[in-house]
Amino acid sequence: MRILVIEDEEVIARAVQRGLRADGFAVDIAGDGQDGLWMAREHHYDAIVLDILLPGMNGFRVCRQLREEANWTPILMLTAKDGELDEAEALDTGADDYLVKPFSYVVLVARLRALIRRGAGERPSALRAGSLLLDRASHRCSRGDVDISLTPREFSILELLMSRAGEALSKREIIEHVWDEDFDGDGNIVEVYVGYLRRKLDAPFGCHSLETVRGVGYRLSPDGG
Ligand code: CA
């Protein structure tokens, strides 16, 4: 899951980025409204964290503009303390939720996950493919009744493949979704991670859920292999 954070206070932006990355999200930062708008148009994000007070173009305008362009990426707006009017206006301009500064990081992650689930309207908290189960809420993965421990990165890749089970995804698509802008390595990293996942999800169970689609990329079999 890839998140855009539009926040000019670098200390806050970096802290949010660090925290979300540790939770397995890919996170890009924009330091002002114009940059944020540009990035939101250029890339597909699963959610946007948007500060209101930004140099150049404020958060309300960024939000309104995106909605006018029919960009429905879930937006969580950051409002100042005691800014009751801010909160009403945030929702009026098309934000999906708001959080009052200073906020707890745990609350931020919970709200983002809730928004992402709600966002597409068809993102159940648990994804299933045959005997393979991935629960986003509790961050757990299992095959049948065996729990499988995944790193945040492995979890993210599997989440993407399972949410689009049956579809072949290119390495590029996977990288764009799971890594962020700072990633400048090559596509072979995907191969490496698919290898890790196969060793955990398939090999011990004699399954073949992660298929290589020649010349395209990878596909998760909807029946879980
Ligand atoms: Ca600010």
XYZ file of C-alpha atoms and ligand atoms in Angstrom:
226
model
C 0.000 0.000 0.000
C 1.397 3.330 -1.039
C 0.714 6.561 0.826
C 1.388 10.191 -0.078
C 2.109 12.522 2.830
C 1.687 16.231 1.987
C 3.187 18.116 4.924
C 5.618 21.022 4.999
C 6.894 20.429 8.533
C 9.743 18.116 7.743
C 10.094 16.684 11.226
C 6.471 15.560 11.237
C 6.612 14.320 7.648
C 9.723 12.221 8.302
C 8.355 10.792 11.524
C 5.135 9.773 9.793
C 7.143 8.284 6.926
C 9.363 6.279 9.258
C 6.407 5.012 11.221
C 4.334 4.027 8.228
C 7.285 2.340 6.553
C 7.858 0.249 9.648
C 4.256 -0.839 9.248
C 4.905 -1.992 5.700
C 3.559 1.015 3.791
C 5.451 2.687 0.963
C 5.501 6.427 1.695
C 6.274 9.463 -0.464
C 6.493 12.996 0.914
C 5.531 16.275 -0.743
C 6.607 19.467 1.040
C 4.008 21.839 -0.402
C 0.575 21.880 -1.980
C 1.618 22.130 -5.627
C 4.090 19.265 -5.374
C 1.526 17.208 -3.545
C -1.085 17.800 -6.208
C 1.385 16.896 -8.924
C 2.415 13.666 -7.199
C -1.186 12.694 -6.516
C -1.895 13.052 -10.231
C 1.237 11.209 -11.346
C 1.086 8.127 -9.121
C -1.553 5.842 -7.840
C -1.785 6.153 -4.054
C -3.934 4.095 -1.740
C -4.410 7.081 0.556
C -3.209 10.661 1.083
C -2.331 12.328 4.385
C -2.875 16.039 3.793
C -1.913 18.921 6.057
C -4.091 22.061 5.846
C -1.521 24.807 6.345
C 0.890 24.432 3.451
C 2.969 26.971 1.554
C 1.706 27.863 -1.909
C -1.545 25.999 -2.035
C -3.326 24.959 1.133
C -4.722 21.532 1.891
C -8.342 22.531 1.283
C -7.497 23.649 -2.229
C -5.453 20.530 -2.953
C -8.336 18.373 -1.779
C -10.989 20.283 -3.704
C -8.882 20.231 -6.848
C -8.343 16.465 -6.704
C -12.053 15.835 -6.226
C -12.872 18.163 -9.111
C -10.593 16.039 -11.241
C -12.521 12.951 -10.111
C -9.555 11.664 -8.108
C -11.194 9.712 -5.256
C -8.094 8.568 -3.410
C -9.025 8.472 0.298
C -7.769 11.633 2.021
C -7.017 12.001 5.716
C -6.625 15.676 6.586
C -4.475 16.960 9.437
C -6.068 19.876 11.246
C -4.744 22.202 13.911
C -5.795 21.964 17.542
C -9.175 23.554 18.304
C -9.890 24.121 14.657
C -13.550 23.146 14.625
C -14.176 25.086 11.457
C -11.194 23.436 9.834
C -12.694 20.046 10.449
C -16.048 20.951 8.935
C -14.347 22.506 5.955
C -12.061 19.516 5.508
C -15.056 17.240 5.094
C -16.824 19.809 2.890
C -13.933 19.915 0.468
C -14.085 16.157 0.043
C -11.693 14.772 2.641
C -12.757 11.395 4.021
C -11.548 11.881 7.561
C -9.465 14.242 9.671
C -7.065 13.981 12.540
C -6.288 16.768 15.004
C -2.629 17.612 15.591
C -0.777 16.502 17.624
C -1.923 12.986 16.872
C -0.906 9.583 18.058
C 0.895 7.549 15.477
C -1.101 4.437 16.357
C -4.337 6.320 15.687
C -2.991 7.576 12.360
C -2.220 4.039 11.171
C -5.595 2.734 12.322
C -7.446 5.556 10.549
C -5.444 5.066 7.369
C -6.144 1.354 7.315
C -9.836 2.027 7.850
C -9.851 4.578 5.012
C -8.033 2.267 2.637
C -10.495 -0.510 3.391
C -13.459 1.788 2.886
C -11.891 3.616 -0.028
C -12.433 1.160 -2.812
C -15.644 -0.093 -1.301
C -14.582 -3.647 -1.952
C -11.630 -4.211 0.295
C -12.641 -6.704 2.929
C -10.356 -6.911 5.919
C -9.526 -10.545 5.168
C -8.371 -11.721 1.768
C -8.785 -15.366 0.866
C -7.432 -17.563 -1.899
C -8.276 -21.208 -1.302
C -6.675 -22.205 1.983
C -4.556 -19.063 2.044
C -5.825 -16.291 4.302
C -4.456 -12.796 4.836
C -6.045 -10.683 7.521
C -5.220 -7.007 7.160
C -6.769 -5.989 10.443
C -4.724 -8.352 12.590
C -1.794 -8.443 10.126
C -1.819 -12.241 10.077
C -1.348 -14.782 7.372
C -2.234 -18.450 7.464
C -2.478 -21.489 5.241
C -5.221 -23.762 6.538
C -4.690 -23.701 10.284
C -0.961 -23.008 10.106
C 0.114 -19.441 10.922
C 2.756 -18.009 8.618
C 4.986 -15.198 9.764
C 5.694 -12.544 7.125
C 7.890 -9.449 7.141
C 6.078 -6.147 6.436
C 7.428 -6.165 2.867
C 6.338 -9.731 2.199
C 2.943 -8.919 3.669
C 2.555 -5.920 1.351
C 3.435 -7.889 -1.772
C 1.100 -10.718 -0.870
C -1.653 -8.232 -0.035
C -1.352 -6.701 -3.496
C -1.294 -10.067 -5.287
C -4.211 -11.419 -3.270
C -6.325 -8.289 -3.717
C -5.956 -8.845 -7.448
C -5.892 -12.643 -7.469
C -5.993 -14.183 -10.918
C -4.450 -11.098 -12.518
C -0.886 -11.055 -13.797
C 1.010 -8.133 -12.257
C 4.260 -6.851 -13.693
C 7.350 -6.384 -11.561
C 7.037 -2.665 -12.188
C 3.484 -2.586 -10.880
C 4.515 -4.497 -7.807
C 7.449 -2.172 -7.166
C 5.297 0.925 -7.614
C 2.834 -0.381 -5.116
C 5.128 -1.759 -2.500
C 8.243 0.399 -2.653
C 8.310 4.190 -2.753
C 10.097 6.850 -4.755
C 13.357 6.391 -2.909
C 13.646 2.910 -4.349
C 16.152 2.901 -7.181
C 17.107 -0.749 -7.343
C 16.132 -3.033 -10.177
C 13.129 -5.275 -10.680
C 14.958 -8.395 -9.567
C 14.117 -7.496 -6.004
C 10.563 -8.634 -6.766
C 11.876 -12.029 -7.844
C 13.773 -12.313 -4.593
C 10.684 -11.568 -2.521
C 8.466 -13.874 -4.542
C 11.072 -16.540 -3.759
C 10.768 -15.817 -0.023
C 6.997 -15.989 -0.244
C 7.031 -19.279 -2.123
C 9.248 -20.780 0.545
C 6.786 -19.737 3.220
C 3.392 -20.092 1.547
C 3.803 -22.848 -0.986
C 6.778 -25.164 -0.561
C 5.916 -26.508 2.929
C 2.376 -27.269 1.786
C 3.094 -28.641 -1.684
C 1.145 -25.721 -3.193
C 1.844 -23.492 -6.194
C -0.084 -20.303 -5.521
C 2.493 -17.856 -6.858
C 2.743 -18.396 -10.571
C 5.331 -16.861 -12.859
C 3.664 -15.483 -15.968
C 6.340 -15.522 -18.620
C 7.126 -12.108 -20.038
C 4.647 -10.409 -17.703
C 5.285 -10.984 -14.030
C 3.428 -12.819 -11.291
C -0.058 -14.009 -10.619
C -1.635 -15.387 -7.485
C -3.890 -18.299 -8.202
C -7.413 -17.533 -6.909
C -7.722 -21.086 -5.533
C -4.534 -20.637 -3.511
C -2.593 -23.193 -5.538
Ca 1.835 22.768 7.835
